[in-house]
Amino acid sequence: MGLSIEMQLLLVLSLSLIPNFEAQLEVGFYSQRCSPAERIVKDAVRSAVSNDVGLAADLIHMYFHDCFVRGCDGSILIDSNSTNTAEKDFFANKISLRSFGVLDSAKSKLEDMCKGVVSCADILAFAARDAAEMVGGIGWDVPAGRRDGRISLASENLANLPAPTFTVPQLTQLFLSKGLTQEEMVTLSGAHTIGRSHCTSFSNRLFNFSSTSSQDPSLDPRYATQLKSKCPKGNTNTNLVVPMDPLSPTVLDNAYYKNILANRGLFTSDHALLSDPSTSSQVSEYAANVFLWRTKFGAAMVRMGQIGVLTGNAGEIRRNCRAVN
Ligand code: HEM
Ligand SMILES: *[C@@H]1O[C@H](CO)[C@@H](O)[C@H](O)[C@H]1NC(C)=O
Ligand SMILES: *[C@@H]1O[C@H](CO)[C@@H](O)[C@H](O)[C@H]1NC(C)=O
């Protein structure tokens, strides 16, 4: 039984009136307000990433941590001061995040051109996209109009970020609590095809099992041996890092899923996507179809970028990304 054209139109219209959280942000938000905004950010990211390709991973990582802790409000960029320990000084952030200067340089140019117009939260959202474009050729339109938060607490990280020892139900639960689906969780985890990890983030897989080798039996033994040679037992040196995808460490591609299928996922949480039947078929699908993953990744990054955003009169446009006004 077909609906009349009128009924179909009515349905489309009424569906488009249902408030959804995507409606708050807008692609091209700065085109009238500060037309060079997206280009200025892209230039800053291009020059930084061409000097140090690792910054691309860092920008994407930083965006994820910004969005999951108190929403995508640029709170990750705020510096600590005498009365407050900010998000960036949470241990795991402190040893890892390092592209603050890239965002500062974009922000200072934008303040010169369009004073008080472009939020730090949006600058980070654009920069993460530009980074993905540079190392993966994956681009997407970034809905913008985020405003900056005034609160940044290191103490809020632990409860809001996934741990590398999480199981699929734990990962799924956390992503659901942020408005993201289990499928999006699997899709976004593909970001682990670039960048690096500190030994401390996966040493639980190398030294804490009752087998003679002491390593996680679900980890490819040859890979485990390589990892042990780079990450000696008991070494807590926070400078020791390994690439998360040894095959193509600087390319944002679907190698993450291929590694997982080969029992070469680095974290317990990466391998869990294969061992849990509710996510394993998605891992195989993405390993086999890079185009599918790329498309889904861009869409999921847009959705992640909507988490807890401040719009309208909420928050502020920070003058300096490192401090509240
Ligand atoms: C699904 C749950 C996730 C867990 C448990 C997790 C965990 C981790 C851990 C432990 C590290 C290594 C940090 C270090 O030792 O320095 C890391 C790195 C990284 N993560 Fe995730 N992550 C998750 C999801 C995501 C998502 C959703 C993104 C982005 C969309 C992301 C992007 C990255 C990137 C790019 C790096 C490399 C950072 C660098 O090279 O400096 N991760 N992640
Ligand atoms: C410290 O930072 C917080 C927010 O990050 C801010 O509200 C507070 O005013 C700052 N305090 C000082 C002394 O600058
Ligand atoms: C080692 O394994 C035990 C038992 O599974 C666990 O309680 C402990 O937290 C683990 N330690 C590390 C460092 O992973």
Coordinates of C-alpha atoms and ligand atoms in Angstrom, one line a residue:
M1 CA 0.0 0.0 0.0
G2 CA 1.6 3.2 -1.2
L3 CA 1.3 6.6 0.5
S4 CA 0.1 9.5 -1.5
I5 CA 2.7 12.1 -2.5
E6 CA 1.1 14.5 0.0
M7 CA 1.4 12.0 2.8
Q8 CA 5.0 11.3 2.0
L9 CA 5.8 15.0 2.0
L10 CA 4.0 15.4 5.3
L11 CA 6.0 12.6 6.7
V12 CA 9.3 14.0 5.5
L13 CA 8.4 17.4 6.9
S14 CA 7.3 16.2 10.3
L15 CA 10.4 14.0 10.6
S16 CA 12.6 17.0 9.8
L17 CA 10.9 18.9 12.7
I18 CA 11.8 16.3 15.3
P19 CA 14.6 17.9 17.3
N20 CA 17.8 16.0 16.9
F21 CA 21.1 17.0 18.3
E22 CA 22.6 17.5 14.9
A23 CA 20.3 20.5 14.2
Q24 CA 22.2 22.6 16.7
L25 CA 25.4 22.9 14.6
E26 CA 25.7 24.0 11.0
V27 CA 28.1 23.2 8.1
G28 CA 29.6 26.5 6.9
F29 CA 28.8 28.2 10.2
Y30 CA 31.7 30.7 9.7
S31 CA 31.2 31.4 6.0
Q32 CA 29.5 34.8 6.8
R33 CA 31.0 35.3 10.2
C34 CA 34.7 34.7 9.5
S35 CA 35.1 33.3 6.0
P36 CA 38.8 32.3 6.2
A37 CA 38.2 30.3 9.5
E38 CA 38.4 26.7 8.0
R39 CA 41.2 27.6 5.7
I40 CA 43.3 29.1 8.5
V41 CA 42.9 26.0 10.6
K42 CA 43.8 23.7 7.6
D43 CA 46.9 25.7 6.9
A44 CA 48.1 25.4 10.5
V45 CA 47.4 21.6 10.5
R46 CA 49.1 21.1 7.1
S47 CA 52.3 22.8 8.1
A48 CA 52.4 21.1 11.5
V49 CA 51.7 17.6 10.2
S50 CA 54.1 17.9 7.3
N51 CA 56.8 18.5 9.9
D52 CA 55.6 15.8 12.3
V53 CA 53.1 13.3 11.0
G54 CA 52.5 12.0 14.5
L55 CA 50.6 15.2 15.2
A56 CA 47.8 14.0 12.9
A57 CA 47.1 11.1 15.3
D58 CA 47.4 13.4 18.2
L59 CA 44.8 15.9 16.9
I60 CA 42.3 13.1 16.3
H61 CA 43.1 11.6 19.8
M62 CA 42.7 15.0 21.4
Y63 CA 39.3 15.6 19.8
F64 CA 38.1 12.3 21.1
H65 CA 39.2 13.1 24.6
D66 CA 37.7 16.6 24.3
C67 CA 34.3 15.3 23.2
F68 CA 34.0 12.4 25.7
V69 CA 34.9 14.6 28.7
R70 CA 32.3 17.3 29.2
G71 CA 31.4 17.4 25.5
C72 CA 33.2 19.0 22.5
D73 CA 33.7 22.3 24.3
G74 CA 37.5 22.8 23.9
S75 CA 37.9 22.0 27.6
I76 CA 40.9 19.8 26.8
L77 CA 42.8 22.9 25.7
I78 CA 42.6 24.8 29.0
D79 CA 45.7 25.0 31.1
S80 CA 45.9 24.2 34.8
N81 CA 46.4 27.0 37.2
S82 CA 47.0 27.4 40.9
T83 CA 43.4 26.5 41.8
N84 CA 42.5 23.9 39.2
T85 CA 44.1 20.8 37.6
A86 CA 42.7 20.7 34.1
E87 CA 41.8 17.8 31.8
K88 CA 45.1 18.0 29.9
D89 CA 47.0 17.2 33.1
F90 CA 45.3 13.9 33.7
F91 CA 48.2 11.4 33.6
A92 CA 47.2 9.7 30.4
N93 CA 46.7 13.0 28.6
K94 CA 49.9 14.5 30.0
I95 CA 52.2 11.8 28.6
S96 CA 50.4 11.8 25.3
L97 CA 48.8 15.0 24.0
R98 CA 51.1 17.4 22.3
S99 CA 49.5 19.5 19.5
F100 CA 48.3 22.4 21.6
G101 CA 50.7 24.7 19.7
V102 CA 49.0 23.9 16.4
L103 CA 45.7 25.1 17.7
D104 CA 47.2 28.1 19.4
S105 CA 48.7 29.2 16.2
A106 CA 45.4 28.9 14.3
K107 CA 43.6 30.7 17.1
S108 CA 46.0 33.6 17.2
K109 CA 45.6 34.2 13.4
L110 CA 41.9 34.0 13.8
E111 CA 41.8 36.4 16.6
D112 CA 43.7 38.9 14.5
M113 CA 41.3 38.5 11.6
C114 CA 38.0 37.9 13.3
K115 CA 38.3 38.8 17.0
G116 CA 36.1 36.8 19.3
V117 CA 34.3 34.8 16.6
V118 CA 35.8 31.4 16.2
S119 CA 35.6 29.0 19.2
C120 CA 38.5 26.8 20.3
A121 CA 36.1 23.9 20.3
D122 CA 35.4 24.4 16.5
I123 CA 39.1 24.9 15.8
L124 CA 39.8 21.5 17.3
A125 CA 36.8 19.9 15.3
F126 CA 38.2 21.4 12.0
A127 CA 41.7 20.4 12.9
A128 CA 40.8 16.7 13.5
R129 CA 39.1 16.6 10.2
D130 CA 42.0 18.2 8.4
A131 CA 44.4 15.7 10.1
A132 CA 42.3 12.8 8.8
E133 CA 42.3 14.3 5.4
M134 CA 46.1 14.6 5.4
V135 CA 46.9 11.1 6.6
G136 CA 43.9 9.2 5.2
G137 CA 42.3 11.2 2.4
I138 CA 39.2 11.1 4.5
G139 CA 37.3 14.3 4.5
W140 CA 34.0 15.4 5.9
D141 CA 32.0 18.6 6.3
V142 CA 32.2 19.7 9.9
P143 CA 29.0 21.1 11.4
A144 CA 30.2 24.0 13.5
G145 CA 28.9 26.6 16.0
R146 CA 30.3 25.1 19.1
R147 CA 31.1 27.4 22.0
D148 CA 33.8 27.0 24.5
G149 CA 33.3 25.6 28.0
R150 CA 34.6 27.3 31.1
I151 CA 35.3 24.2 33.2
S152 CA 38.1 21.6 32.7
L153 CA 38.7 19.1 35.4
A154 CA 41.4 16.3 35.3
S155 CA 39.2 14.4 37.7
E156 CA 36.5 13.9 35.1
N157 CA 38.6 11.9 32.7
L158 CA 38.7 8.5 34.5
A159 CA 34.9 8.0 34.5
N160 CA 34.4 9.3 30.9
L161 CA 37.2 7.7 28.9
P162 CA 37.4 4.0 27.9
A163 CA 40.3 2.0 29.4
P164 CA 42.4 -0.3 27.1
T165 CA 41.3 -3.2 29.3
F166 CA 37.6 -2.7 28.7
T167 CA 35.3 -5.5 27.4
V168 CA 32.8 -4.9 24.6
P169 CA 29.9 -4.5 27.0
Q170 CA 31.9 -1.8 28.9
L171 CA 32.9 0.0 25.7
T172 CA 29.4 -0.2 24.3
Q173 CA 27.9 1.1 27.5
L174 CA 30.3 4.1 27.6
F175 CA 29.7 5.0 24.0
L176 CA 25.9 4.7 24.4
S177 CA 26.2 7.0 27.4
K178 CA 27.6 9.6 25.0
G179 CA 24.9 9.0 22.4
L180 CA 26.9 6.8 20.1
T181 CA 26.0 3.3 19.0
Q182 CA 28.0 0.1 19.3
E183 CA 28.5 0.2 15.6
E184 CA 30.0 3.7 15.8
M185 CA 32.2 2.5 18.7
V186 CA 33.7 -0.2 16.4
T187 CA 34.0 2.3 13.5
L188 CA 35.7 5.0 15.6
S189 CA 38.1 2.5 17.1
G190 CA 39.7 2.3 13.6
A191 CA 41.5 5.5 14.5
H192 CA 44.0 3.1 16.1
T193 CA 45.5 2.6 12.7
I194 CA 47.6 5.6 13.2
G195 CA 49.7 6.9 16.1
R196 CA 51.5 5.4 18.9
S197 CA 50.9 3.9 22.3
H198 CA 53.0 3.9 25.5
C199 CA 54.1 0.5 26.7
T200 CA 52.1 1.1 29.9
S201 CA 48.8 1.0 27.9
F202 CA 49.2 -2.7 26.9
S203 CA 51.7 -4.2 29.3
N204 CA 48.8 -6.1 30.9
R205 CA 48.9 -8.3 27.8
L206 CA 52.6 -9.1 28.0
F207 CA 53.5 -10.0 31.6
N208 CA 50.4 -10.9 33.6
F209 CA 49.3 -14.3 32.4
S210 CA 49.9 -17.7 34.0
S211 CA 51.2 -19.3 30.9
T212 CA 55.0 -19.9 30.8
S213 CA 55.4 -17.0 28.4
S214 CA 53.3 -14.8 30.7
Q215 CA 51.7 -13.2 27.7
D216 CA 48.0 -13.0 26.6
P217 CA 47.4 -16.2 24.7
S218 CA 45.0 -14.3 22.4
L219 CA 47.9 -12.2 21.2
D220 CA 49.9 -13.4 18.2
P221 CA 53.1 -14.9 19.8
R222 CA 55.5 -13.3 17.4
Y223 CA 53.9 -9.9 17.8
A224 CA 54.0 -10.4 21.6
T225 CA 57.8 -11.1 21.4
Q226 CA 58.4 -8.0 19.3
L227 CA 56.4 -5.9 21.8
K228 CA 58.3 -7.4 24.8
S229 CA 61.6 -6.4 23.2
K230 CA 60.4 -2.8 22.9
C231 CA 58.7 -2.7 26.3
P232 CA 60.8 -4.6 28.9
K233 CA 59.0 -5.8 32.0
G234 CA 58.8 -3.4 34.8
N235 CA 60.0 -0.5 32.7
T236 CA 57.8 2.4 33.5
N237 CA 59.6 4.9 31.3
T238 CA 56.9 7.1 29.9
N239 CA 59.0 7.8 26.8
L240 CA 58.7 4.2 25.5
V241 CA 56.2 4.0 22.7
V242 CA 55.3 1.6 19.9
P243 CA 53.3 2.3 16.7
M244 CA 49.7 1.1 17.0
D245 CA 49.7 -0.2 13.5
P246 CA 53.3 -1.4 12.7
L247 CA 52.4 -2.0 9.0
S248 CA 51.2 1.5 8.0
P249 CA 51.7 3.6 11.2
T250 CA 51.1 6.9 9.5
V251 CA 48.2 6.1 7.2
L252 CA 44.6 6.3 8.3
D253 CA 43.3 3.1 6.6
N254 CA 41.5 -0.1 7.6
A255 CA 44.7 -1.9 8.7
Y256 CA 43.4 -1.7 12.3
Y257 CA 40.8 -4.3 11.5
K258 CA 43.2 -6.5 9.5
N259 CA 45.6 -6.4 12.5
I260 CA 42.8 -7.5 14.8
L261 CA 41.8 -10.4 12.6
A262 CA 45.5 -11.5 12.7
N263 CA 45.4 -11.3 16.6
R264 CA 47.6 -8.3 16.4
G265 CA 45.3 -5.8 18.0
L266 CA 47.3 -3.9 20.5
F267 CA 44.9 -3.4 23.4
T268 CA 42.7 -5.8 25.2
S269 CA 39.9 -3.6 24.1
D270 CA 41.0 -3.9 20.4
H271 CA 41.1 -7.7 20.5
A272 CA 37.8 -7.7 22.3
L273 CA 36.1 -6.5 19.1
L274 CA 37.0 -9.8 17.5
S275 CA 36.3 -12.1 20.4
D276 CA 32.9 -10.6 21.1
P277 CA 30.3 -12.1 18.7
S278 CA 28.3 -8.8 18.6
T279 CA 31.2 -6.9 17.0
S280 CA 33.3 -9.5 15.2
S281 CA 31.4 -9.4 11.9
Q282 CA 31.8 -5.7 11.7
V283 CA 35.6 -6.1 12.1
S284 CA 35.6 -8.6 9.2
E285 CA 33.5 -6.3 7.1
Y286 CA 35.8 -3.3 7.6
A287 CA 38.9 -5.4 7.1
A288 CA 37.5 -6.4 3.7
N289 CA 36.1 -3.1 2.6
V290 CA 38.1 0.0 3.2
F291 CA 35.6 2.2 1.3
L292 CA 32.8 1.2 3.7
W293 CA 35.0 2.0 6.7
R294 CA 36.1 5.3 5.4
T295 CA 32.6 6.5 4.8
K296 CA 31.4 5.3 8.1
F297 CA 34.3 6.8 9.9
G298 CA 33.6 10.3 8.5
A299 CA 30.0 10.0 9.5
A300 CA 30.8 8.7 13.0
M301 CA 33.3 11.5 13.6
V302 CA 30.6 14.0 12.8
R303 CA 28.3 12.3 15.3
M304 CA 31.1 12.3 17.9
G305 CA 31.5 16.0 17.3
Q306 CA 27.9 16.6 18.5
I307 CA 28.5 15.3 22.0
G308 CA 27.5 17.7 24.7
V309 CA 28.1 20.8 22.5
L310 CA 27.4 24.3 23.8
T311 CA 25.6 26.5 21.4
G312 CA 23.6 29.8 21.3
N313 CA 24.4 31.8 24.4
A314 CA 25.9 28.9 26.3
G315 CA 29.6 29.0 27.1
E316 CA 31.8 31.7 25.5
I317 CA 34.3 32.3 22.7
R318 CA 37.6 32.0 24.4
R319 CA 40.2 34.7 23.5
N320 CA 43.0 32.2 24.3
C321 CA 42.3 28.5 24.0
R322 CA 44.4 27.9 27.2
A323 CA 42.3 30.0 29.6
V324 CA 38.7 31.0 30.2
N325 CA 37.9 34.6 29.5
Ligands
HEM1 C1 37.1 2.3 21.9 C2 37.7 2.7 23.0 C3 39.1 3.3 23.0 C4 40.1 2.9 23.8 C5 40.0 1.9 25.0 C6 41.3 3.7 23.5 C7 42.5 3.6 24.1 C8 43.7 4.2 23.7 C9 44.9 4.1 24.3 C10 45.2 3.4 25.6 C11 45.8 4.8 23.6 C12 47.3 4.9 23.8 C13 47.6 6.1 24.6 C14 49.1 6.2 25.0 O1 49.6 5.2 25.5 O2 49.7 7.2 24.7 C15 45.1 5.3 22.4 C16 45.7 6.1 21.4 C17 45.0 6.7 20.4 N1 43.6 6.7 20.3 FE1 42.3 5.6 21.3 N2 41.0 4.5 22.4 C18 39.6 4.3 22.1 C19 38.9 4.9 21.1 C20 39.5 5.9 20.3 C21 38.7 6.8 19.5 C22 37.2 6.8 19.4 C23 39.5 7.6 18.8 C24 39.3 8.6 17.8 C25 38.3 8.6 17.0 C26 40.9 7.2 19.2 C27 42.0 7.7 18.7 C28 43.3 7.4 19.1 C29 44.5 7.8 18.5 C30 44.6 8.6 17.2 C31 45.6 7.4 19.3 C32 47.1 7.6 19.0 C33 47.5 8.8 19.8 C34 49.0 9.2 19.5 O3 49.6 8.8 18.5 O4 49.5 10.1 20.2 N3 40.8 6.2 20.2 N4 43.8 5.0 22.5
LIG2 C1 41.8 28.7 37.0 O1 41.1 28.1 36.0 C2 39.7 28.0 36.1 C3 39.1 27.3 35.0 O2 39.9 26.5 34.3 C4 39.1 29.4 36.2 O3 37.7 29.3 36.4 C5 39.8 30.2 37.4 O4 39.3 31.5 37.4 C6 41.3 30.1 37.2 N1 41.9 30.7 38.4 C7 42.9 31.6 38.4 C8 43.4 32.0 39.7 O5 43.3 32.0 37.3
LIG3 C1 47.1 -9.0 36.5 O1 46.0 -10.0 36.6 C2 45.3 -10.0 37.8 C3 44.3 -11.2 37.7 O2 43.7 -11.3 36.5 C4 44.6 -8.7 37.9 O3 43.8 -8.6 39.1 C5 45.6 -7.6 37.9 O4 45.0 -6.3 38.0 C6 46.5 -7.6 36.7 N1 47.6 -6.7 36.8 C7 48.0 -5.9 35.8 C8 49.2 -5.0 36.0 O5 47.4 -5.9 34.7

